[in-house]
mmCIF file of C-alpha atoms in Angstrom:
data_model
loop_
_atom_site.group_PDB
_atom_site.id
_atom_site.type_symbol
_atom_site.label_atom_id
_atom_site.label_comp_id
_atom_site.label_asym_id
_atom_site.label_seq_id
_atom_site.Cartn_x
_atom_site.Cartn_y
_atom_site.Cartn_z
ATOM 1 C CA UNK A 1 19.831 60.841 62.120
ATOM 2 C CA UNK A 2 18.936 58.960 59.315
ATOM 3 C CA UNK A 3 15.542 58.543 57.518
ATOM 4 C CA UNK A 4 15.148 55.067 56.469
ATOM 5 C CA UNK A 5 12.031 57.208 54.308
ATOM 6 C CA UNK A 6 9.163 54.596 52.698
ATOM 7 C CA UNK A 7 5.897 56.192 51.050
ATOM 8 C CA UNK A 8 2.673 56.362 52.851
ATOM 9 C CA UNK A 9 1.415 53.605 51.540
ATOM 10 C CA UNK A 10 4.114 51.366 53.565
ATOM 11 C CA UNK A 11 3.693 53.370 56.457
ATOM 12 C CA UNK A 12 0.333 52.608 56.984
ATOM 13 C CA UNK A 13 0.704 49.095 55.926
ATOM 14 C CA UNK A 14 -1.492 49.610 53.412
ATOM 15 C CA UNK A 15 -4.312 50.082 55.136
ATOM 16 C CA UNK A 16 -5.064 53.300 53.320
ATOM 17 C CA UNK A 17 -5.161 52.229 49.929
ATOM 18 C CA UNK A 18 -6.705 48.466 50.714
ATOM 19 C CA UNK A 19 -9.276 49.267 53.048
ATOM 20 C CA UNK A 20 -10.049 52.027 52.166
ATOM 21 C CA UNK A 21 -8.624 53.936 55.505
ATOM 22 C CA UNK A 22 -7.121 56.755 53.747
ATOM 23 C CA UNK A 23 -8.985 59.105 52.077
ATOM 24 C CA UNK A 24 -7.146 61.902 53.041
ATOM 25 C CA UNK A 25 -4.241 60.802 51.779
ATOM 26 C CA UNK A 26 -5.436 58.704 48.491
ATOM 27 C CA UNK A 27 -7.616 59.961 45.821
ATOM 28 C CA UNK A 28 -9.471 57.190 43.213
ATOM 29 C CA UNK A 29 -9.840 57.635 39.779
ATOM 30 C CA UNK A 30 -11.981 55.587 37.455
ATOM 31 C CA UNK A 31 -10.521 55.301 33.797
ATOM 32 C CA UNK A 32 -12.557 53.285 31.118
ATOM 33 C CA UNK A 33 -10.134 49.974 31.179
ATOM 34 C CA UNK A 34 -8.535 51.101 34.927
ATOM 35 C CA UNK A 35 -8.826 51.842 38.737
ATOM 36 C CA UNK A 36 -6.229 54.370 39.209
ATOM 37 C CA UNK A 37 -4.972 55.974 42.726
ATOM 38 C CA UNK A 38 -3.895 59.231 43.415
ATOM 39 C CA UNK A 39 -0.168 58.565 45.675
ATOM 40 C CA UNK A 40 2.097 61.126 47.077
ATOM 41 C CA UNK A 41 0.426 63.472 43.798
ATOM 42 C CA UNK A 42 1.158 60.429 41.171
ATOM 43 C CA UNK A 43 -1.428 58.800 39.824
ATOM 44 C CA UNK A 44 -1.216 54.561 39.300
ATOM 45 C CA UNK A 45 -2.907 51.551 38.679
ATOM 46 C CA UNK A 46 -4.447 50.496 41.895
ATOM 47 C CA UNK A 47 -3.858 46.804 40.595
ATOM 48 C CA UNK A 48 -0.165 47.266 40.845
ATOM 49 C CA UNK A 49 0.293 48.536 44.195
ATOM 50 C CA UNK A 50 -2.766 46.953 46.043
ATOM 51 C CA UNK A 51 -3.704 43.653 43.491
ATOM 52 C CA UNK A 52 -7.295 43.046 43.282
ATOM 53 C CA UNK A 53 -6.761 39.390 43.133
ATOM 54 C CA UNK A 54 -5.151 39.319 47.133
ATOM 55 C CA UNK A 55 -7.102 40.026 49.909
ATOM 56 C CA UNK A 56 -6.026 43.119 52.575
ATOM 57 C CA UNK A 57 -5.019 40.818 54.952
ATOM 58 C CA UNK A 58 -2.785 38.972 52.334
ATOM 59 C CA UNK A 59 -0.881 42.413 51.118
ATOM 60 C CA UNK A 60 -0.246 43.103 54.426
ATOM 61 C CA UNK A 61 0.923 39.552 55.084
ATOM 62 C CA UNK A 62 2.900 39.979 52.093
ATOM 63 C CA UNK A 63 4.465 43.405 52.607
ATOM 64 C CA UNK A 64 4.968 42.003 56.146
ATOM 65 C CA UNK A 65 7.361 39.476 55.293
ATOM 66 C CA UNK A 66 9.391 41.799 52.853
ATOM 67 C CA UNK A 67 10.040 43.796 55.598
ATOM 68 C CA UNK A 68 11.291 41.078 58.036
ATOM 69 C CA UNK A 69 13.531 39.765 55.273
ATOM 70 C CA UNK A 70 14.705 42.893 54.659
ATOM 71 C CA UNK A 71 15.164 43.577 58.413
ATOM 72 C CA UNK A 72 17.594 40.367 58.273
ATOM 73 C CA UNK A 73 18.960 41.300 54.983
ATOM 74 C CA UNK A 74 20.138 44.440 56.579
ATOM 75 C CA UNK A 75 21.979 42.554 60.049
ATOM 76 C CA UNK A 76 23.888 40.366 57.623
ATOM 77 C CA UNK A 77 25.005 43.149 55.523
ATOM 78 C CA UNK A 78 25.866 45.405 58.181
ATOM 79 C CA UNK A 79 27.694 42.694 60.367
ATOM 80 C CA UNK A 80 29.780 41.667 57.395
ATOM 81 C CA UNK A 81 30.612 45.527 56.533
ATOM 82 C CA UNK A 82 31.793 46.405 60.255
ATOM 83 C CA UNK A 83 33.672 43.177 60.515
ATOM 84 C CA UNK A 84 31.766 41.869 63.188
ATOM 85 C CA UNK A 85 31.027 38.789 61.218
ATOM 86 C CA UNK A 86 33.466 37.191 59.036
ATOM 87 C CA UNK A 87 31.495 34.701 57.227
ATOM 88 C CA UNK A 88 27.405 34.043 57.215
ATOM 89 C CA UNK A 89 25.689 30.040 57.635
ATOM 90 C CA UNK A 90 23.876 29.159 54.746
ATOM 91 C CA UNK A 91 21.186 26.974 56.445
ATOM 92 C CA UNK A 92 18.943 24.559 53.712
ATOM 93 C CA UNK A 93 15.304 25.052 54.576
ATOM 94 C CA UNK A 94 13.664 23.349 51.558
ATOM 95 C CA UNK A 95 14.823 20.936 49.093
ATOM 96 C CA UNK A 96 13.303 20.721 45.525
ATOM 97 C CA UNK A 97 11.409 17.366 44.658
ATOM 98 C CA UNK A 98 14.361 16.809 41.603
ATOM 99 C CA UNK A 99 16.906 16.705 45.036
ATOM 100 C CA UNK A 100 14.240 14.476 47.175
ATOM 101 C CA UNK A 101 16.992 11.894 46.281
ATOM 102 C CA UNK A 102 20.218 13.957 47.200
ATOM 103 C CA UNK A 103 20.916 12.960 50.313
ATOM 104 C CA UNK A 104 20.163 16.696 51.442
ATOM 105 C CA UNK A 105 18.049 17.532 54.415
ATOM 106 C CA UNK A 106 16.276 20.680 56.182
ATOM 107 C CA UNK A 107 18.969 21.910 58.368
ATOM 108 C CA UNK A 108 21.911 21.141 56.508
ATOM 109 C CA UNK A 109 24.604 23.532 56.844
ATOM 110 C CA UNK A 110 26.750 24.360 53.499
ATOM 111 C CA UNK A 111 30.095 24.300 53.760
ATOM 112 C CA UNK A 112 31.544 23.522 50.765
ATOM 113 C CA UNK A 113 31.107 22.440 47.160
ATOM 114 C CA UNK A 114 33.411 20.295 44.724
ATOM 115 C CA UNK A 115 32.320 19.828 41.185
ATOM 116 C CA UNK A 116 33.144 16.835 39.652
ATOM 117 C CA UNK A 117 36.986 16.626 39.173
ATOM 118 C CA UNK A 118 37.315 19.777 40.323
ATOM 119 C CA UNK A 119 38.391 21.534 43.248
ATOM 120 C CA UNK A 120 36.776 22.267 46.648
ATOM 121 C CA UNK A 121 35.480 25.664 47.498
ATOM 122 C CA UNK A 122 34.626 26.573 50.809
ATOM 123 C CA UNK A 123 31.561 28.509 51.569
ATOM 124 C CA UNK A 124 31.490 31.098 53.602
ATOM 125 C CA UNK A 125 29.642 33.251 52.372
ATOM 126 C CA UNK A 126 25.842 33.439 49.706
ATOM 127 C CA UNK A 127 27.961 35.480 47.344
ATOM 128 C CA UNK A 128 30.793 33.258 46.937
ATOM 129 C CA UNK A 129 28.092 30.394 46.838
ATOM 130 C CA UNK A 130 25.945 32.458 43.957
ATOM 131 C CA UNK A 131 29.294 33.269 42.208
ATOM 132 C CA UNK A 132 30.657 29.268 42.028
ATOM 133 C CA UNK A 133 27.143 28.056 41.176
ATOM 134 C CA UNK A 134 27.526 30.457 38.062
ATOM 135 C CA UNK A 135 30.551 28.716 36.953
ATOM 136 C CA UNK A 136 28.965 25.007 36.644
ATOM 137 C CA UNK A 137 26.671 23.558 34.133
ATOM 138 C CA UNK A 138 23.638 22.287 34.613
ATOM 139 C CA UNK A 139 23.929 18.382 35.017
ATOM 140 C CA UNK A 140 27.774 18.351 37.111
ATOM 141 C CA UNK A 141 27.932 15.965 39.668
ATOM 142 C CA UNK A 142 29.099 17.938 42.564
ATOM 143 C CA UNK A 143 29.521 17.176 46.130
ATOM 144 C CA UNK A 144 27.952 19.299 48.870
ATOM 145 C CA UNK A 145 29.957 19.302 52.150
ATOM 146 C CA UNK A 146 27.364 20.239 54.987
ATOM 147 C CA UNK A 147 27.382 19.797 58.836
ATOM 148 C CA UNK A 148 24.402 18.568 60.202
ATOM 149 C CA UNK A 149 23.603 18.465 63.985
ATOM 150 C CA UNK A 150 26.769 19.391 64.493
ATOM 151 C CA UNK A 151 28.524 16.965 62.954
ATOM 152 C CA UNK A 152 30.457 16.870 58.965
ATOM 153 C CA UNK A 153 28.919 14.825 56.227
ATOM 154 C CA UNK A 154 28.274 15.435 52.391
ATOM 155 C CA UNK A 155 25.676 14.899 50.023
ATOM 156 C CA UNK A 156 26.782 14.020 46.080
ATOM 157 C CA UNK A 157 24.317 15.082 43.259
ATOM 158 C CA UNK A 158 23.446 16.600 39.962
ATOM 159 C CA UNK A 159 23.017 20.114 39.256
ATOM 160 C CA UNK A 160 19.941 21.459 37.573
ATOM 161 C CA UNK A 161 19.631 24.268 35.011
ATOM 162 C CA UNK A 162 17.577 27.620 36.471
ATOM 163 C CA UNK A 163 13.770 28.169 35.569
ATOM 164 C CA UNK A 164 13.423 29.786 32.407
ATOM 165 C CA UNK A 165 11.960 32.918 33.867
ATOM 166 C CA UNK A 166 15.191 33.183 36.134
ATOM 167 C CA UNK A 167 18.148 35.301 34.900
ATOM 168 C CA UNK A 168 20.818 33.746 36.782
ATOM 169 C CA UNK A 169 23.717 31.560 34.976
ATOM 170 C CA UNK A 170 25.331 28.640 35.496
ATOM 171 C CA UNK A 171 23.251 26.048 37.366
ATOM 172 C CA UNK A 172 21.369 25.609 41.030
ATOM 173 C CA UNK A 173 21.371 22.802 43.686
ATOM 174 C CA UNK A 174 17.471 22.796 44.078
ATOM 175 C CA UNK A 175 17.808 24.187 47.640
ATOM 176 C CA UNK A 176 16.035 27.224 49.266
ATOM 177 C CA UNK A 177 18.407 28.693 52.394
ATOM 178 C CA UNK A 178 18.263 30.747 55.317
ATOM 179 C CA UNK A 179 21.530 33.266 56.062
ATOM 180 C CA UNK A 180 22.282 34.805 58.472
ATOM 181 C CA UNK A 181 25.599 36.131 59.967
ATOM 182 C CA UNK A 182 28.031 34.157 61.629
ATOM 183 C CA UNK A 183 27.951 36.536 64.944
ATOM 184 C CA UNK A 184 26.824 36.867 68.081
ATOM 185 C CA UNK A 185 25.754 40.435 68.041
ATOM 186 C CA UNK A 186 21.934 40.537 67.719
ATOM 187 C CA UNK A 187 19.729 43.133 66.621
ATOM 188 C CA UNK A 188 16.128 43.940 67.067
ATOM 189 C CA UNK A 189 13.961 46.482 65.234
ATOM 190 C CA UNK A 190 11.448 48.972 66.803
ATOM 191 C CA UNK A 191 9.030 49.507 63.666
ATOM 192 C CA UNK A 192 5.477 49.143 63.584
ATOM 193 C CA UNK A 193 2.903 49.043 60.434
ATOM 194 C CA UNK A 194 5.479 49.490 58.218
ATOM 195 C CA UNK A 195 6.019 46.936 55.538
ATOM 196 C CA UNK A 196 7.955 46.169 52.222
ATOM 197 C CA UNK A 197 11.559 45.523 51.711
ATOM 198 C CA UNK A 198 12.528 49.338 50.489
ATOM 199 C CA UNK A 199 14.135 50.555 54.278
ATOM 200 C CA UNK A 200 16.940 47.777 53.959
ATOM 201 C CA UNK A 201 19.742 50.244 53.124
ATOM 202 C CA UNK A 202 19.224 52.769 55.885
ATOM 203 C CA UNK A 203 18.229 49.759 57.998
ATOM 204 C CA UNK A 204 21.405 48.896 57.734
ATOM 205 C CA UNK A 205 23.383 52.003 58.066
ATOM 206 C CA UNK A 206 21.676 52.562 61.527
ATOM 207 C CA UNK A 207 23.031 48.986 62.745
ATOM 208 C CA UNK A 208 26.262 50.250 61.383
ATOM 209 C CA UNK A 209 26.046 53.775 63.190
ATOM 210 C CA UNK A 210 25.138 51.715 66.306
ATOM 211 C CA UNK A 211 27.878 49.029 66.499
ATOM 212 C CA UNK A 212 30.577 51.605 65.502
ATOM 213 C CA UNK A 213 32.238 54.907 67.503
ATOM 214 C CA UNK A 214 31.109 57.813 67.268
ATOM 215 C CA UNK A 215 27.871 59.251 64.878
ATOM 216 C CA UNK A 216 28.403 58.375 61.759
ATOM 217 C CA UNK A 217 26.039 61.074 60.512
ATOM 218 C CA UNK A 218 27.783 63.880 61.863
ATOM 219 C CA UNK A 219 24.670 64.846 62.968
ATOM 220 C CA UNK A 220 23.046 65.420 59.235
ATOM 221 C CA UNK A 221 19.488 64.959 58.450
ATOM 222 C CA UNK A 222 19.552 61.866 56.145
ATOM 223 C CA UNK A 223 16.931 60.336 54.224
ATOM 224 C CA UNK A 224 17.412 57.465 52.026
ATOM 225 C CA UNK A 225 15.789 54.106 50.206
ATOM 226 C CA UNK A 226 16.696 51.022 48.900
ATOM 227 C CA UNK A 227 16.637 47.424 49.252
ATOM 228 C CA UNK A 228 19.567 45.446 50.411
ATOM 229 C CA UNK A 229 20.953 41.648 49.930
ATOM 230 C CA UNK A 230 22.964 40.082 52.377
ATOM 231 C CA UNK A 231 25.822 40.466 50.146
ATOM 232 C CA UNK A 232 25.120 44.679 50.205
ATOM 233 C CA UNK A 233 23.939 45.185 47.038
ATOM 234 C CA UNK A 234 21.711 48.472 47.014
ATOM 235 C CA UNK A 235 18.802 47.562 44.839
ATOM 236 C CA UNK A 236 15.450 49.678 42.998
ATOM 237 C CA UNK A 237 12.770 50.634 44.398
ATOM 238 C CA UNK A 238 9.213 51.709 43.757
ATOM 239 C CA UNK A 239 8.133 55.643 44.161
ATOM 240 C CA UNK A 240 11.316 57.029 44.437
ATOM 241 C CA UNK A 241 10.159 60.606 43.426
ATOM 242 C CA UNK A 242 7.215 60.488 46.056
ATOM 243 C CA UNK A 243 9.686 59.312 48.647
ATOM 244 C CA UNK A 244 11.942 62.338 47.647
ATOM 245 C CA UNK A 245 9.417 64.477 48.307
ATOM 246 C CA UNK A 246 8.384 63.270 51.723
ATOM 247 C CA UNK A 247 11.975 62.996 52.999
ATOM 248 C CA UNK A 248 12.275 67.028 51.799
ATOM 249 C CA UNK A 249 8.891 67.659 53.227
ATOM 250 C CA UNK A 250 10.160 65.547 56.704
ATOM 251 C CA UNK A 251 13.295 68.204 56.962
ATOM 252 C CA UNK A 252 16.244 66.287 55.377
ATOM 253 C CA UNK A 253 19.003 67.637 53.538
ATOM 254 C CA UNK A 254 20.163 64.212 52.085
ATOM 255 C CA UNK A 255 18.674 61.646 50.235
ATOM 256 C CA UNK A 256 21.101 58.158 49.022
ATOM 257 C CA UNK A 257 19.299 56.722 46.172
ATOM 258 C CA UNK A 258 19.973 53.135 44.627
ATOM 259 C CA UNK A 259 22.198 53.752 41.604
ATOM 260 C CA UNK A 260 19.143 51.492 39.551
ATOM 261 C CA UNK A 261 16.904 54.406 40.007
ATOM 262 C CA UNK A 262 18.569 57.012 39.063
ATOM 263 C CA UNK A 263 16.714 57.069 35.576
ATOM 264 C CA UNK A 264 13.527 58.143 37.801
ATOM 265 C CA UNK A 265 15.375 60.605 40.187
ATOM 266 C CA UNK A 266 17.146 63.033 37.508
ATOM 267 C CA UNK A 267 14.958 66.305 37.001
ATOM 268 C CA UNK A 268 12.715 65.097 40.014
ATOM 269 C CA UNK A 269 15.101 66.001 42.960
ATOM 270 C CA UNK A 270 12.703 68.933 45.508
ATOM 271 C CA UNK A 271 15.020 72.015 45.754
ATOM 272 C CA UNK A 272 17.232 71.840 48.621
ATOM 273 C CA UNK A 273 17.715 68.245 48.370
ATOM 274 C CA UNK A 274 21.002 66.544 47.495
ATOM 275 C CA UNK A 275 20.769 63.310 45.962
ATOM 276 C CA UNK A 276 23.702 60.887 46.243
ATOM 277 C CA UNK A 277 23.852 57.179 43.946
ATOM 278 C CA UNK A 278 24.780 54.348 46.134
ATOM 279 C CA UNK A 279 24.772 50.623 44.321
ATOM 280 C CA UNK A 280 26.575 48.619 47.546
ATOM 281 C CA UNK A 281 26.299 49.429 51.383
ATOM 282 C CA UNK A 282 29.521 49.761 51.259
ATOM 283 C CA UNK A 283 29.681 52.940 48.889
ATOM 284 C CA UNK A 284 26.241 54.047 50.930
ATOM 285 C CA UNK A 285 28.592 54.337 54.220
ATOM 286 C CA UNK A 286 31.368 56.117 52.456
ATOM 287 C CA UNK A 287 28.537 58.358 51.400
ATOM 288 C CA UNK A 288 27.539 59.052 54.512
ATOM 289 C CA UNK A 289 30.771 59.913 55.930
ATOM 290 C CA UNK A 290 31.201 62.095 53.268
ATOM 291 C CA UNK A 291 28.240 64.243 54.237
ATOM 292 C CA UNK A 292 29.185 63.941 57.817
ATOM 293 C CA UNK A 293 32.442 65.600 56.987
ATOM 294 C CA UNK A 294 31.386 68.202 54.523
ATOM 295 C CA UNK A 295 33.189 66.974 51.929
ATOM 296 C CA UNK A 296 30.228 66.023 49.273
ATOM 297 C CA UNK A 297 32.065 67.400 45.775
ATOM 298 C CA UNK A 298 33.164 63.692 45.240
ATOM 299 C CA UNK A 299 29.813 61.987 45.610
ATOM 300 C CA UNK A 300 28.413 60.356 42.744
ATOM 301 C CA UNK A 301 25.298 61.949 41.459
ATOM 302 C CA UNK A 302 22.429 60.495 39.766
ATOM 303 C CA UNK A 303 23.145 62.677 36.857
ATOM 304 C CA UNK A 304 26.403 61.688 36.777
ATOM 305 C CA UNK A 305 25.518 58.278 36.629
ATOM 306 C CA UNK A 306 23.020 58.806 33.862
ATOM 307 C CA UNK A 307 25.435 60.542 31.673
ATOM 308 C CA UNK A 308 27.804 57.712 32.063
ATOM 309 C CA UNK A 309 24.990 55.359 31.181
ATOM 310 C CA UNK A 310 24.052 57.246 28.295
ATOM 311 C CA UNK A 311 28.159 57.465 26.772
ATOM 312 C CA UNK A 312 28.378 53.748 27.300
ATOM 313 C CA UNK A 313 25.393 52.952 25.949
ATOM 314 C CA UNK A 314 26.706 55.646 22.552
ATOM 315 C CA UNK A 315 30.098 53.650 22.351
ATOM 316 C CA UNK A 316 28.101 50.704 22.357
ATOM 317 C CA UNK A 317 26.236 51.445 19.533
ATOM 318 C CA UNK A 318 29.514 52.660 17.923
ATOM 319 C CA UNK A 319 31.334 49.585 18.185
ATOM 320 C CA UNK A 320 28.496 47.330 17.194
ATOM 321 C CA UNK A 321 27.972 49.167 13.810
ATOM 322 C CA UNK A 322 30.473 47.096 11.287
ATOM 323 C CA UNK A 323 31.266 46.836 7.630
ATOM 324 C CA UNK A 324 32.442 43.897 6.050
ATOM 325 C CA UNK A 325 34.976 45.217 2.915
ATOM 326 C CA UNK A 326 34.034 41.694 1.155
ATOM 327 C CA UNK A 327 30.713 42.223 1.602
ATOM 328 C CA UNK A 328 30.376 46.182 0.275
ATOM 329 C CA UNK A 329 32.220 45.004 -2.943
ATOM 330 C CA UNK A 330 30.064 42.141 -3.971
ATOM 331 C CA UNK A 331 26.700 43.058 -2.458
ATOM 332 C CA UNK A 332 26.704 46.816 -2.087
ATOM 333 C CA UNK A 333 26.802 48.392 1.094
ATOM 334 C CA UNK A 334 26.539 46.202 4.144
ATOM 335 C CA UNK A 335 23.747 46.760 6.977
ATOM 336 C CA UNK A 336 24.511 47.814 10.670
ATOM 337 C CA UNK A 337 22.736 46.779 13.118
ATOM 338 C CA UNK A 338 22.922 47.442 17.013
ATOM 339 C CA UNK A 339 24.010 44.551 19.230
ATOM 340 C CA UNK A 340 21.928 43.908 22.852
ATOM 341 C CA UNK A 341 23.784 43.995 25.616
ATOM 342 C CA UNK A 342 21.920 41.374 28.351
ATOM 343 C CA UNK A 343 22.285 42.145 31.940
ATOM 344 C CA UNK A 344 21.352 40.635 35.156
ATOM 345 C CA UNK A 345 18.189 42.643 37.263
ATOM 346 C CA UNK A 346 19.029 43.892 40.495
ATOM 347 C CA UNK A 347 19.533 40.915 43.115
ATOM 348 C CA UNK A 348 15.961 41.123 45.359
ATOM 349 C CA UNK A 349 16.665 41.579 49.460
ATOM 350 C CA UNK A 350 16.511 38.526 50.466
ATOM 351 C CA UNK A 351 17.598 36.221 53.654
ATOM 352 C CA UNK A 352 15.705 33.245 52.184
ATOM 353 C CA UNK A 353 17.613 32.147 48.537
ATOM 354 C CA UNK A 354 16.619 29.765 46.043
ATOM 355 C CA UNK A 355 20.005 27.984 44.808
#
């Protein structure tokens, strides 16, 4: 079976911790600056997992809606890993006032984009969209191909450049969108006061185990976390060590882990637990076959990963350290310094994308 394990505090929809309805489970602890909360034995600001400035009935709303995007997330991803769908509809729901112009309307279907000059690239899926968008500037004139009520049409316009807060590259059409998978299988979801996006993964592995022969556990106990885009990337997580616990405490064996929190698992896995680093749903069902066959010596640990990280992040540091000849001999020795390598945060589950 698998464990799609969340902490307590999602379970209960965080009743426990925002009304007040869980005293049993949560301890409060008053610091001179702080209102800290005792969770699955760690102790953390109460601001950051219940904010004082929402309301309970807003954190629930909130958590609410992670969890259905994540519940759709999970269809797309599994649908496009089984094969079952071959391409997703990226469906415009909003346009952005700088686009009011475009000629783009709610319920536009992308199908394609040409820059300006350049070729045409049909859409078929957010990735490839995400992936082109990264290639053109901000300000190309690019065409849009859409079909709306059924019919083809286009809409021509400019690019824009990303928020400064946002990471991405490349530019954005000034669109939000809906995806889903181009399929007529159709799932449904029997969960109850549990909220958050952190179940995508093993939300998705159970659609997966249901829409394929046979058990793809092998009948192994396991537990798991994660987020997941429609793409299936695997992302972090909060309280992975307190949902390690619980999934030990619950009876598993087996716990997948997104690869981006494997700083946090190392020298916190319970005894008797095997911890496994998944970054795609892809390498999460490989994973899972593995343990269903026995054959686990192959997996990719969390340690492992971390002990990559840390000899990448050494020849980094190596190669970044230079000396300029020229320099030494007029100036004395030159001065190293260590180069920063900028990377892009885990993509957020997400069905509804900002492009």
């Amino acid at each position: 079976r698998f464990e799609p394990y969340t902490t307590q505090i999602e379970h209960d929809g965080w009743d426990a911790l925002c009304r007040g309805t869980g005293a049993d489970f949560y301890g409060t602890l008053m610091t001179d600056d702080a209102v800290m909360v005792l969770v699955n034995g760690a102790v953390l600001d109460r601001d950051a997992v219940c904010p004082s400035s929402m309301t309970a009935e807003q954190v629930d709303a909130v958590n609410q809606a992670e969890m259905t995007s994540s519940q759709d997330s999970a269809v797309v991803a599994a649908l496009m890993e089984t094969g079952l769908a071959k391409s997703m509809v990226l469906t415009i729901e909003q346009v952005a006032d700088d686009q009011k112009d475009s000629g783009l309307k709610t319920g536009d279907v992308i199908t394609s984009v040409t820059p300006e000059g350049g070729t045409t690239t049909t859409i078929t899926t957010y990735s490839q969209l995400h992936d082109l968008m990264e290639t053109i500037a901000p300000g190309t004139r690019v065409t849009v191909g859409l079909t709306r009520d059924g019919k083809d049409t286009s809409a021509t316009l400019t690019t824009l450049a990303p928020s400064s807060d946002d990471q991405r590259k490349g530019s954005m059409l000034g669109v939000a969108l809906s995806v889903r998978a181009d399929s007529d299988v159709d799932a449904t979801f029997g969960l109850s006061d549990v909220g958050g996006p952190s179940a995508g993964t093993m939300l998705a592995l159970g659609i997966i185990d249901e829409v394929t022969p046979g058990d793809l556990t092998g009948g192994k106990d396991i537990a798991g976390t994660g987020t997941i885009s429609v793409s299936g990337e695997v992302g972090a997580i909060g309280g992975i060590q307190q949902k390690m616990a619980g999934a030990k405490a619950s009876g598993s064996d087996y716990f997948l882990a997104p690869t981006s929190n494997c700083d946090e698992v190392v020298g916190h896995e319970p005894d008797g637990l095997s911890v496994y680093a998944v970054s795609t749903l892809h390498e999460a069902v490989e994973t899972v076959k593995a343990i269903a066959d026995g054959k686990t010596s192959g997996l990719t640990t969390c340690e492992a990963v971390e002990e990559e990280s840390s000899a990448a992040a050494t020849a980094s540091a190596a190669a970044s350290m230079t000396l300029t000849p020229s320099a030494t001999a007029a100036n004395g020795p030159a001065s190293s310094g260590l180069s920063t390598i900028d990377g892009l945060a885990p993509t957020a589950s997400r069905t509804f994308a900002v492009h």
